[in-house]
Coordinates of C-alpha atoms and ligand atoms in Angstrom, one line a residue:
Chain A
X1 CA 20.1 60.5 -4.8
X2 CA 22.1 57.4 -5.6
X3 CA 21.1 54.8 -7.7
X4 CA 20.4 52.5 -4.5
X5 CA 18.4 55.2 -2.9
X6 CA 16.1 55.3 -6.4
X7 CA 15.8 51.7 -6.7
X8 CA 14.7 51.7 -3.4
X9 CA 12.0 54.1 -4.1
X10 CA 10.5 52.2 -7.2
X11 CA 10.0 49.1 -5.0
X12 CA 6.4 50.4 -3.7
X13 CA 4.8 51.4 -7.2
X14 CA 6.4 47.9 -8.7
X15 CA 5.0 45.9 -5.9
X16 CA 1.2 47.3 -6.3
X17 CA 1.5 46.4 -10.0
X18 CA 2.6 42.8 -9.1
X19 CA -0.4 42.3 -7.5
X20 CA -2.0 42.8 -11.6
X21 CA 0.7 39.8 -12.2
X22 CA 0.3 37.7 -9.4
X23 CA -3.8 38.0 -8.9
X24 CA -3.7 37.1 -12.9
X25 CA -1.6 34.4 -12.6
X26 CA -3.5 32.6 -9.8
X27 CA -6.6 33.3 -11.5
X28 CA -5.8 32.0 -14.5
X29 CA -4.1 28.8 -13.4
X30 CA -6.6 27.8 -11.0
X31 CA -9.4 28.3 -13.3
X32 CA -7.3 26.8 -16.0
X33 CA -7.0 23.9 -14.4
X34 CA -10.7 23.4 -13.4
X35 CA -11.6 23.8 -17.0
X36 CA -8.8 21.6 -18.1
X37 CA -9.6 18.7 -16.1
X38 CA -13.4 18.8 -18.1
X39 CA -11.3 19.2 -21.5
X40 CA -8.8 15.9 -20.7
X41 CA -12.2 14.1 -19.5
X42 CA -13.9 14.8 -22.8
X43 CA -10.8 14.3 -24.4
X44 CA -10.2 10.3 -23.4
X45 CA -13.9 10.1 -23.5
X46 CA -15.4 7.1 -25.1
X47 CA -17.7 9.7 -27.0
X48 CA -16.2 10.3 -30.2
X49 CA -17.6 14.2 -30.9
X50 CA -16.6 15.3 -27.6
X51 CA -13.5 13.9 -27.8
X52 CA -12.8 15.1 -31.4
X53 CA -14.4 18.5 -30.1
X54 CA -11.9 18.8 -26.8
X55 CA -9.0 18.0 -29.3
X56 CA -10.2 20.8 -31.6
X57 CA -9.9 23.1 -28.5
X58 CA -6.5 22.6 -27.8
X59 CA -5.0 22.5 -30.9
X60 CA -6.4 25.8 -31.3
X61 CA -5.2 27.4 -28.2
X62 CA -1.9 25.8 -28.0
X63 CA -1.6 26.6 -31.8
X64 CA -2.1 30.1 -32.0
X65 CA 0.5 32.8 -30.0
X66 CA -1.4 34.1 -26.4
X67 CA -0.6 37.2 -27.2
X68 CA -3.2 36.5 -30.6
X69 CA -5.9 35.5 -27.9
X70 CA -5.5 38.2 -25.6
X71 CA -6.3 40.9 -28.5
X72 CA -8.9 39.1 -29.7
X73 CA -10.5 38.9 -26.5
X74 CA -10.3 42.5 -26.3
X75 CA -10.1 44.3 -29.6
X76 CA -11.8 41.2 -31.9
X77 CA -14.5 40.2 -30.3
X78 CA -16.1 43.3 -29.6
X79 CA -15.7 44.0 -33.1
X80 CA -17.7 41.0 -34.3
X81 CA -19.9 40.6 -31.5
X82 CA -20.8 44.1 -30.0
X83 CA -22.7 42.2 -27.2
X84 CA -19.4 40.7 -25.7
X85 CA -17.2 43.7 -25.1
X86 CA -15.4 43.6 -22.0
X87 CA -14.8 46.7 -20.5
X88 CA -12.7 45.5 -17.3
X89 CA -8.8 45.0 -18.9
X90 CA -8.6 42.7 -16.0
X91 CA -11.1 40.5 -16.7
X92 CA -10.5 39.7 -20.2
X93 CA -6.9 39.4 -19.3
X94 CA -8.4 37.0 -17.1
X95 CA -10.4 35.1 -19.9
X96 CA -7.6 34.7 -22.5
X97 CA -4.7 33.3 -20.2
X98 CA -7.8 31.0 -18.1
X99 CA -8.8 29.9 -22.2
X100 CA -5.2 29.2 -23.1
X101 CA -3.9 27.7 -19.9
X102 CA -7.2 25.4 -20.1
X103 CA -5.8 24.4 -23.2
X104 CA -2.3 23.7 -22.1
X105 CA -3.7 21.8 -18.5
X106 CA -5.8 20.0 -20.1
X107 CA -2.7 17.6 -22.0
X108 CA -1.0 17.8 -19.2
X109 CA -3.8 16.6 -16.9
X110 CA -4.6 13.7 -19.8
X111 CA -1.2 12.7 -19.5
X112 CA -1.0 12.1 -16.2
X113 CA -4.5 10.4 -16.2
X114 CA -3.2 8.1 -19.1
X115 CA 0.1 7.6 -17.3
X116 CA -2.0 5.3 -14.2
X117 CA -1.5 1.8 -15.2
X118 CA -4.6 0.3 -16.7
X119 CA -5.1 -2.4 -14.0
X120 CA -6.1 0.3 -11.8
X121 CA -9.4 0.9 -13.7
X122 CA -9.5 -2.6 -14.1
X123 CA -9.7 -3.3 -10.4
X124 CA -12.0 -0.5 -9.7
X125 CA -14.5 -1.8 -13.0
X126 CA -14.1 -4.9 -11.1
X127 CA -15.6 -4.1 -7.8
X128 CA -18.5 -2.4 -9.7
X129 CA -17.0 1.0 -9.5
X130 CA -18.8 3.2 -12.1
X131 CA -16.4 5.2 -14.5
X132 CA -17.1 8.6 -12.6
X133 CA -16.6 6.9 -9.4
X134 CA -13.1 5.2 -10.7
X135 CA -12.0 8.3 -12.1
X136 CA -13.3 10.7 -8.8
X137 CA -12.1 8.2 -6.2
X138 CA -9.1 5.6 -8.0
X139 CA -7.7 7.5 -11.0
X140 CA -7.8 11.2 -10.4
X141 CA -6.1 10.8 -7.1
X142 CA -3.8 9.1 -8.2
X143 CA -2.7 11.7 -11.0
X144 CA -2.5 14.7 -8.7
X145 CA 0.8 13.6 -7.8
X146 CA 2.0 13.3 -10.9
X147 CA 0.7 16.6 -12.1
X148 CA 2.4 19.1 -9.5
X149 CA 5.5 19.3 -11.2
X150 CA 4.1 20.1 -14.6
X151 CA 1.4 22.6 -13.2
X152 CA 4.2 24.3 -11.3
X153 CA 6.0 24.8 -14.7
X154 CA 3.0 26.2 -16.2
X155 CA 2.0 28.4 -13.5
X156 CA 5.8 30.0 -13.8
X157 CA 5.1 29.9 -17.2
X158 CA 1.6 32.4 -17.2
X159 CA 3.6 33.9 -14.5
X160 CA 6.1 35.8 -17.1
X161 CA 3.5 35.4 -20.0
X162 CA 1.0 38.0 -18.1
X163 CA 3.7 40.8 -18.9
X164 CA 1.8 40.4 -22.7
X165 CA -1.2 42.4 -20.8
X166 CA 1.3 45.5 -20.9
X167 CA -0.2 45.3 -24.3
X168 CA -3.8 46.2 -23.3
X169 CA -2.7 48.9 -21.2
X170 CA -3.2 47.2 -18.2
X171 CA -1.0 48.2 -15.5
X172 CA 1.1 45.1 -14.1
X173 CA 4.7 44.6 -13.3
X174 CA 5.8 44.8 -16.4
X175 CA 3.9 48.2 -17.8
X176 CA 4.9 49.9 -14.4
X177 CA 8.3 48.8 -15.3
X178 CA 8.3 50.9 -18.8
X179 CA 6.3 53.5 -17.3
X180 CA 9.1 54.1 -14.5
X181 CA 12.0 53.4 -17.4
X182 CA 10.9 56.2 -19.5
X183 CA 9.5 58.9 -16.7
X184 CA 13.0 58.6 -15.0
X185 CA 14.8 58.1 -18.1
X186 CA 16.7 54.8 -17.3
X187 CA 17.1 51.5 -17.5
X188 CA 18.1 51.4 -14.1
X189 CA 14.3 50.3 -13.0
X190 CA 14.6 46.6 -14.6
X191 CA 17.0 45.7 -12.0
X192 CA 14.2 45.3 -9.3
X193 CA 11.8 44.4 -11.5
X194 CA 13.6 41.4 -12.3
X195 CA 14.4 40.8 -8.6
X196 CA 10.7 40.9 -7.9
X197 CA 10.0 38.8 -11.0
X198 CA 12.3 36.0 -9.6
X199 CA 11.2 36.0 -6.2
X200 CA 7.8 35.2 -7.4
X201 CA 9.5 32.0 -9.4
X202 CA 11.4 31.2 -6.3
X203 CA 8.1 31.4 -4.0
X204 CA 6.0 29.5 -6.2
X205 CA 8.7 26.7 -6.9
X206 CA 9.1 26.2 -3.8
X207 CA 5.1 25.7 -3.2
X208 CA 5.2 23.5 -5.2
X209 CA 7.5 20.9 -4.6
X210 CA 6.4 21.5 -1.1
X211 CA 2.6 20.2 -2.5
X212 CA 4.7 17.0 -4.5
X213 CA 6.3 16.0 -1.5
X214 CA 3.0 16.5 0.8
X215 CA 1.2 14.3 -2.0
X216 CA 3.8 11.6 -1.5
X217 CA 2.7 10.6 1.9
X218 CA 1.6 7.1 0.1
X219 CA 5.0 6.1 -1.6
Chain B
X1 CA -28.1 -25.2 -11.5
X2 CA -24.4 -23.9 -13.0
X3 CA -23.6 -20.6 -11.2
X4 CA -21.7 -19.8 -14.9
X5 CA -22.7 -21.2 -17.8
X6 CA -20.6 -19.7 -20.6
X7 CA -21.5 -21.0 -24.4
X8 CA -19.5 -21.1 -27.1
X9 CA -18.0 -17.6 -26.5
X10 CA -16.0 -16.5 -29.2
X11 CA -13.4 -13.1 -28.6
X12 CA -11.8 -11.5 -31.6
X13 CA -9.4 -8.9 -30.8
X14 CA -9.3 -7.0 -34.6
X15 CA -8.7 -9.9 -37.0
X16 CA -7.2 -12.0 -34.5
X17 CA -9.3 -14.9 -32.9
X18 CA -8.2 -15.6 -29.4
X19 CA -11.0 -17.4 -28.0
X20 CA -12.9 -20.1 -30.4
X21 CA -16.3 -21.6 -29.2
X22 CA -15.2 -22.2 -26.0
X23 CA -17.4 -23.8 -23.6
X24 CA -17.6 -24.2 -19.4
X25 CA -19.9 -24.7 -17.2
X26 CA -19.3 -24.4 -13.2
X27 CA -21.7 -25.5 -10.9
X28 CA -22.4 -23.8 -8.0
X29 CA -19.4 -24.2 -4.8
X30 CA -17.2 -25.9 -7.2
X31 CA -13.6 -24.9 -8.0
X32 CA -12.3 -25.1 -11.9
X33 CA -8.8 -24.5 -12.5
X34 CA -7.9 -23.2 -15.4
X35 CA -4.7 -24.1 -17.1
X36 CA -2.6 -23.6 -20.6
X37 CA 0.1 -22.5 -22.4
X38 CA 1.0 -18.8 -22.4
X39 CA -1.0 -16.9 -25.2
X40 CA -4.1 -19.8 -24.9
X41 CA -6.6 -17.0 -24.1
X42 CA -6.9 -17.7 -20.4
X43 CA -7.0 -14.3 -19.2
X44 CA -9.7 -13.3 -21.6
X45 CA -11.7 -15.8 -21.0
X46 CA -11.8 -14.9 -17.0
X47 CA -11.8 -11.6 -18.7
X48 CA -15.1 -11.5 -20.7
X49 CA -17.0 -13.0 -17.9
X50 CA -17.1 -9.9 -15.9
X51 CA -17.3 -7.7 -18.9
X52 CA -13.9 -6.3 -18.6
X53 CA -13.3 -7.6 -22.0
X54 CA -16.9 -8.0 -24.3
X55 CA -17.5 -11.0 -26.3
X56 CA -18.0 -11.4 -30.4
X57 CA -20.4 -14.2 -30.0
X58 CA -22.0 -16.6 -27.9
X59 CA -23.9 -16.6 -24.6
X60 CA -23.1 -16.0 -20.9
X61 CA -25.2 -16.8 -18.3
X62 CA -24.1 -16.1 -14.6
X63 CA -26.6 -17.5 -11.7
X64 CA -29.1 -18.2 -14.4
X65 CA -29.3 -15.1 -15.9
X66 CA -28.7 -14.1 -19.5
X67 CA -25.7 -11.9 -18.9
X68 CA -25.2 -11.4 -22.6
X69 CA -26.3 -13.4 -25.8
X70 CA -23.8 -11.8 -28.6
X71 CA -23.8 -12.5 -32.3
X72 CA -21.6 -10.1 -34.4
X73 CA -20.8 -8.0 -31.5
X74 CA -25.0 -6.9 -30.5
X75 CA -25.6 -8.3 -27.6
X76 CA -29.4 -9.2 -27.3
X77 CA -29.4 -9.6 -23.7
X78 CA -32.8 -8.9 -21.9
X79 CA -30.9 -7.0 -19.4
X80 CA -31.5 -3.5 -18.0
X81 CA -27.8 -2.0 -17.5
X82 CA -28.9 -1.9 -14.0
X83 CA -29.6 -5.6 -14.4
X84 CA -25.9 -6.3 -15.5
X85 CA -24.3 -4.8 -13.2
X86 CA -26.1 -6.2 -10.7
X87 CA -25.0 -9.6 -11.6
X88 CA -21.6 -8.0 -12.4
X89 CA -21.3 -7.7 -8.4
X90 CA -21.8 -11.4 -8.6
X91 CA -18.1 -11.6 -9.7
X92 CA -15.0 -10.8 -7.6
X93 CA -11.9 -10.5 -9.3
X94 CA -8.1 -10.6 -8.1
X95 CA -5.3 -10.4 -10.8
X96 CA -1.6 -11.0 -11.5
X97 CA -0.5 -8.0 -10.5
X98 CA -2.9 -6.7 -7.3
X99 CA -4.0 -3.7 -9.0
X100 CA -4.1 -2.4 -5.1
X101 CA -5.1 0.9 -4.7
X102 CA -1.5 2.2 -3.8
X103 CA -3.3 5.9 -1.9
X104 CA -5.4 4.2 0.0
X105 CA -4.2 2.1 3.0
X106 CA -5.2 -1.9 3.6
X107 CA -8.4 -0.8 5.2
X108 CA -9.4 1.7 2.6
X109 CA -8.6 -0.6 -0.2
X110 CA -11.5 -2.9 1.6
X111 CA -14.1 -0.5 2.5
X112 CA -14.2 1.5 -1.0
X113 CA -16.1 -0.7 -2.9
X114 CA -18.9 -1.2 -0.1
X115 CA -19.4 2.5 0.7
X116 CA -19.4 3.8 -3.0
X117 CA -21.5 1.0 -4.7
X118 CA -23.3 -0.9 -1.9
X119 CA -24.1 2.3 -0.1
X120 CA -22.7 0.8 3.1
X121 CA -22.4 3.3 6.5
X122 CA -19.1 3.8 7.2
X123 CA -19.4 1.5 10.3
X124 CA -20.7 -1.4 8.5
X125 CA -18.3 -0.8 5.6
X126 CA -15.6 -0.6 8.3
X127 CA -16.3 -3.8 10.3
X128 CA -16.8 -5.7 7.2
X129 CA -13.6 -4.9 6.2
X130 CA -11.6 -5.6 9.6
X131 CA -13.2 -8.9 9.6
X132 CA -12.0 -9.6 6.2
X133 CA -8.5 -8.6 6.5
X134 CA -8.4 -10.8 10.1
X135 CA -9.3 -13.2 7.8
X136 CA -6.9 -13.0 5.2
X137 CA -4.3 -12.5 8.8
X138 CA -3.4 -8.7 8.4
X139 CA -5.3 -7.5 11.4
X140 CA -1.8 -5.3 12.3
X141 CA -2.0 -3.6 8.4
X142 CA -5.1 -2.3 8.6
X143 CA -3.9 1.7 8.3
X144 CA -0.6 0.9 6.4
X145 CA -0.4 1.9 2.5
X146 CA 0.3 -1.0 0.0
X147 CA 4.0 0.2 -0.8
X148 CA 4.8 -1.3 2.5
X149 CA 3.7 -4.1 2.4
X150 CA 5.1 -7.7 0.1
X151 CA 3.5 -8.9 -3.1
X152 CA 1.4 -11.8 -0.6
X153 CA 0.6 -9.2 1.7
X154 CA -0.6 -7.2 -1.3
X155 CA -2.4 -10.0 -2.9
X156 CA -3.9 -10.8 0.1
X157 CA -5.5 -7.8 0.5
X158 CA -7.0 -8.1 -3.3
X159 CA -8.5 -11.1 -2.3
X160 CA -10.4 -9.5 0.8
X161 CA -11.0 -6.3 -1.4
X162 CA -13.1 -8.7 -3.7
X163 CA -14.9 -10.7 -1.2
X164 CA -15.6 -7.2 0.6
X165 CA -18.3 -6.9 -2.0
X166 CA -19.9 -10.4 -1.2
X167 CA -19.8 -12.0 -4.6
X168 CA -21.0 -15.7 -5.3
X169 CA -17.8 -16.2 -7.9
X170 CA -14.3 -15.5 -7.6
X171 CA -12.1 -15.0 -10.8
X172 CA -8.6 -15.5 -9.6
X173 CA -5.8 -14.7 -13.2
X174 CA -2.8 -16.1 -12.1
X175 CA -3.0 -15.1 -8.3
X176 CA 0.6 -16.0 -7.4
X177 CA 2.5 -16.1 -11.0
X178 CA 3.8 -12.5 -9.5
X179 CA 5.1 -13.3 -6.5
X180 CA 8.3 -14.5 -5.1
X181 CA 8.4 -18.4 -4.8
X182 CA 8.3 -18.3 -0.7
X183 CA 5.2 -16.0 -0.8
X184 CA 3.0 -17.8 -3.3
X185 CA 2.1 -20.3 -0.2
X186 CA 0.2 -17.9 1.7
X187 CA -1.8 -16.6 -1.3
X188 CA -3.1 -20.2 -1.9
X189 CA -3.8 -20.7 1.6
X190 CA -5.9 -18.0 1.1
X191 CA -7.6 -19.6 -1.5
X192 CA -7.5 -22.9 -0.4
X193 CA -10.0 -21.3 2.9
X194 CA -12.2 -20.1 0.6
X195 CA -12.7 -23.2 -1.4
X196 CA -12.9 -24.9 1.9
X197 CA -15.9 -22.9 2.7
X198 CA -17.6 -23.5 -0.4
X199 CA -17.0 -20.2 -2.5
X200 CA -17.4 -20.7 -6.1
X201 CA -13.9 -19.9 -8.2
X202 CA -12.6 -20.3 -11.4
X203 CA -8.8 -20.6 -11.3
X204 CA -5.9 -19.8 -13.7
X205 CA -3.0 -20.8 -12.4
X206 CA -0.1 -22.6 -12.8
X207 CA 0.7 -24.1 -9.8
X208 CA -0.3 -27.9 -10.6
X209 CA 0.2 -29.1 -7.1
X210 CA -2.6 -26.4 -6.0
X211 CA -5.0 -27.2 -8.8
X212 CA -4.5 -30.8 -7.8
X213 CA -5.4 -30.1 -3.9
X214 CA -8.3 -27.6 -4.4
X215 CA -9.7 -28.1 -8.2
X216 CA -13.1 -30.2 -8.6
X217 CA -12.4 -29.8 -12.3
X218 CA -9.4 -28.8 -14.4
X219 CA -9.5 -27.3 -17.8
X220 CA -7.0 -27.1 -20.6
X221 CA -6.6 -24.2 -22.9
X222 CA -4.8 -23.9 -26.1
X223 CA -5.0 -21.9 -28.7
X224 CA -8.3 -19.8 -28.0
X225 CA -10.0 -23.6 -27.3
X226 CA -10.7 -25.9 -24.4
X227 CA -8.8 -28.9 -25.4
X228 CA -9.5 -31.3 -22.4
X229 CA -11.4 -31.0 -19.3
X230 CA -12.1 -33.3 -16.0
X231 CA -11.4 -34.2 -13.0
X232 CA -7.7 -33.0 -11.7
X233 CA -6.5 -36.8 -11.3
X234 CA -7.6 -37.9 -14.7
X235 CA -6.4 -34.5 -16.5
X236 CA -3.1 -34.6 -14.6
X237 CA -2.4 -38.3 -13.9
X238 CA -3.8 -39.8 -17.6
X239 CA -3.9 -36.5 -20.1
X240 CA -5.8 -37.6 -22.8
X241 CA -4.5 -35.4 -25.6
X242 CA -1.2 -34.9 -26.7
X243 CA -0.7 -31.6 -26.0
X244 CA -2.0 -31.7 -22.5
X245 CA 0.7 -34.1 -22.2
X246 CA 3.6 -32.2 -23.9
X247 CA 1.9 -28.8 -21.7
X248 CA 2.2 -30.8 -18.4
X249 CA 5.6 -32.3 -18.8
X250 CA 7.0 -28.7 -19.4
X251 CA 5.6 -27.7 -16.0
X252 CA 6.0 -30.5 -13.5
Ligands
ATP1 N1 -6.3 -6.2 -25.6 C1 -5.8 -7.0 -26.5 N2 -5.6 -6.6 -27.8 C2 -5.1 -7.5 -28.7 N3 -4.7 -8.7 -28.5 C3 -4.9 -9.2 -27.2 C4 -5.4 -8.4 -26.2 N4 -5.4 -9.1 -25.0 C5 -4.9 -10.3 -25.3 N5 -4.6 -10.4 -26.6 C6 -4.0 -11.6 -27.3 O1 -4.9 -12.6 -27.1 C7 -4.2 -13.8 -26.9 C8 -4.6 -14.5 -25.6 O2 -4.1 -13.7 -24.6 P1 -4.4 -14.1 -23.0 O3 -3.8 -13.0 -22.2 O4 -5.8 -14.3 -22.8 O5 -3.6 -15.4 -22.9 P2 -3.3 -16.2 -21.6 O6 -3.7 -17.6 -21.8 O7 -3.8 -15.5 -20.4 O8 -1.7 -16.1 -21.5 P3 -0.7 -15.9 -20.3 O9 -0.4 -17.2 -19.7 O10 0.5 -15.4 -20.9 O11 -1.3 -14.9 -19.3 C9 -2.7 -13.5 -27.0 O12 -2.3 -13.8 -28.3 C10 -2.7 -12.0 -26.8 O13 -1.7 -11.4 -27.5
MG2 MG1 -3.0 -14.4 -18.7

């Protein structure tokens, strides 16, 4: 066999661990981004404790190294709480890169809130808008825009950051990578993988300023 | 009766007093323009009557009720916050700078505020708002979004925006001090309808000629204070105090 012929032949295995990568990816950025939204809310809140609370959160989980979270999700916290052992790998992958992206979305969603000019809430105060109903129907909107291209960098960010779950001996790109490196005894096997892990970039940059320019209808 | 009766409102933004016991009463249908040097506190003023801004001290009362009664910041208003903003709707606003809503098109920008807060059908909200944009003459805008259209355009759809909600008092801050010299005359057409048809406004502005046509009573601001007040010929024609006078020949 030649080294094409073998490349060719790690393409399946590698493909049905990317969908550990991608599935985890998705997951975590969508549901990082609903939670995030509720931490940036709290965050500019007029309510001082939530506020102070929503910045503790962040600082925490922007603070402290993912791959710090994802052990303590799985080897910590069972430890100290017996009742919360997770015994899907999946899933608490799932909860540590949802808890830090959370944490990451929620500045970048608060930034793109506080970057509407003021007047806006102004206006919508004035026509006896309530604060939900500026934020839900004036503000929010209006931010969405402005938040694709930041979302898209975070979402290629988690994209290469869920390689740390090689770590918990969960079986994604990256671990079937090692797994085929030292089984066939070469190196030769991080030449698709990196294809594959650049495709997925490529796709999902290019969703994404396909969703900015679809959100610019307005301009 | 006065529709707004405000009473010796004083506004302190940290240590700095930028409203001192200032005083105004405007009856109902009547037009006051508000004018003053940059800095005089006019914006706040129109600001803290529709509680964008609150008051330190002093008493507000809109359409006869006790919108607030502050001293030290506690306001000992008898109102239910369902009470206040009802008489909050009382108030229209347009400002400077539009503050259109720039993803939502002309008709959109009208409709919002009486579907969300009145609770309006969509067919109600809808013809309301065609009728309002004829009359502010941008029947053929009606599904076009705000970055197309000019700063008069814009402002005229602010204007209908605010009446869409049926208020007895419009706030106008500087309605045309935004706009390009050859667009400011449509905006005050605008508002020179409105006061034809009796609407209640309180006006800062800077055009004198305007204030002259359309005002029942003019008001001079400086420094936080209402320095002179009257009737547009006496205030413009015979300025009592000095620095009406020096104010006036700077902008004629
Ligand atoms: N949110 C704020 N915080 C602190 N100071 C403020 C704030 N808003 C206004 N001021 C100050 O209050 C004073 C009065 O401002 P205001 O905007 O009411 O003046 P104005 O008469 O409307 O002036 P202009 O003609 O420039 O619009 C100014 O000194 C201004 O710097
Ligand atoms: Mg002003």
């Amino acid at each position: 066999m030649n080294n094409l012929e073998r490349m060719a032949g790690w393409i399946p295995p590698l493909i049905d661990a990317s969908k550990i990568t991608l599935s985890l990816s998705v997951i975590s950025v969508v549901l990082g981004m609903v939670a995030g939204t509720f931490i940036a809310l709290g965050r500019i809140s007029a309510n001082k404790a939530v506020s102070r609370a929503c910045s503790v959160y962040i600082f925490i989980f922007r603070g402290t190294p993912l791959l710090m979270q994802l052990f303590f999700v799985w080897y910590a916290l069972p430890l100290a709480i017996p009742e919360l052992t997770i015994q899907n790998r999946f899933l608490a992958a799932c909860i540590a890169f949802t808890i830090n992206s959370a944490a990451y979305q929620a500045e970048i969603i608060r930034a793109a809130i506080q970057s509407i000019d003021s007047g806006q809430m102004e206006a919508a105060k004035s026509l006896g808008l309530t604060y939900a109903q500026a934020m839900r129907h004036i503000i929010i909107p209006q931010s969405i825009k402005r938040l694709i291209p930041p979302v898209g960098n975070e979402f290629i960010m988690v994209l290469k950051d869920t390689s740390l779950v090689s770590t918990i001996a969960l079986v994604d790109l990256m671990k079937r990578t090692s797994q085929i490196q030292s089984s066939a005894s070469t190196a030769l096997v991080y030449l698709p993988s990196a294809a594959l892990y650049l495709i997925f970039t490529a796709v999902f940059t290019y969703l994404f300023s396909w969703l900015e320019k679809r959100h610019s209808v307005y301009e | 009766m006065a529709l707004i009766e405000a009473k010796s409102i004083c506004k302190s933004f940290g240590d700095l007093a930028v409203l001192k016991n200032v005083s105004l009463s405007v009856g109902q249908g009547e037009v006051v323009c508000i004018i003053g040097p940059s800095g005089a506190g006019k914006s706040t003023f129109l600001r803290t009557l529709n509680h964008l801004e609150s008051i330190t001290s002093g008493q507000i009362v809109i359409d006869g009720q006790l919108l607030d009664d502050r001293a030290d910041g506690v306001n000992r208003s008898p109102l239910s916050k369902k009470e206040e903003s009802a008489i909050l709707l009382e108030m229209g606003m347009v400002f400077q700078r539009f503050n259109i809503f720039p993803h939502k098109t002309v008709l959109e920008n009208v409709m919002l505020a009486p579907l969300h807060v009145r609770k309006m059908s969509k067919e109600d909200a809808r013809a309301r708002a065609e009728d309002l944009i004829g009359r502010v003459g941008l029947t053929d805008k009606l599904g076009v979004y705000p970055s197309k259209l000019s700063g008069g355009q814009q402002q005229r759809v602010a204007i209908a925006r605010a009446l869409a909600m049926e208020p007895k008092i419009m706030l106008f801050d500087e309605p045309t001090s935004a706009l390009d010299p050859e667009l400011v005359g449509e905006v005050l057409a605008v508002i020179k309808k409105l006061a034809s048809v009796g609407m209640t406004m309180l006006i800062v502005t800077h055009e004198i000629g305007f204030a002259r046509d359309v005002a029942d009573k003019v008001v001079f601001m400086y420094d936080g204070t209402i320095l002179e007040e009257g009737a547009p010929q006496d205030i413009f024609s015979n300025p009592q105090n000095e620095r009406t006078r020096t104010f006036l020949q700077a902008v004629l």
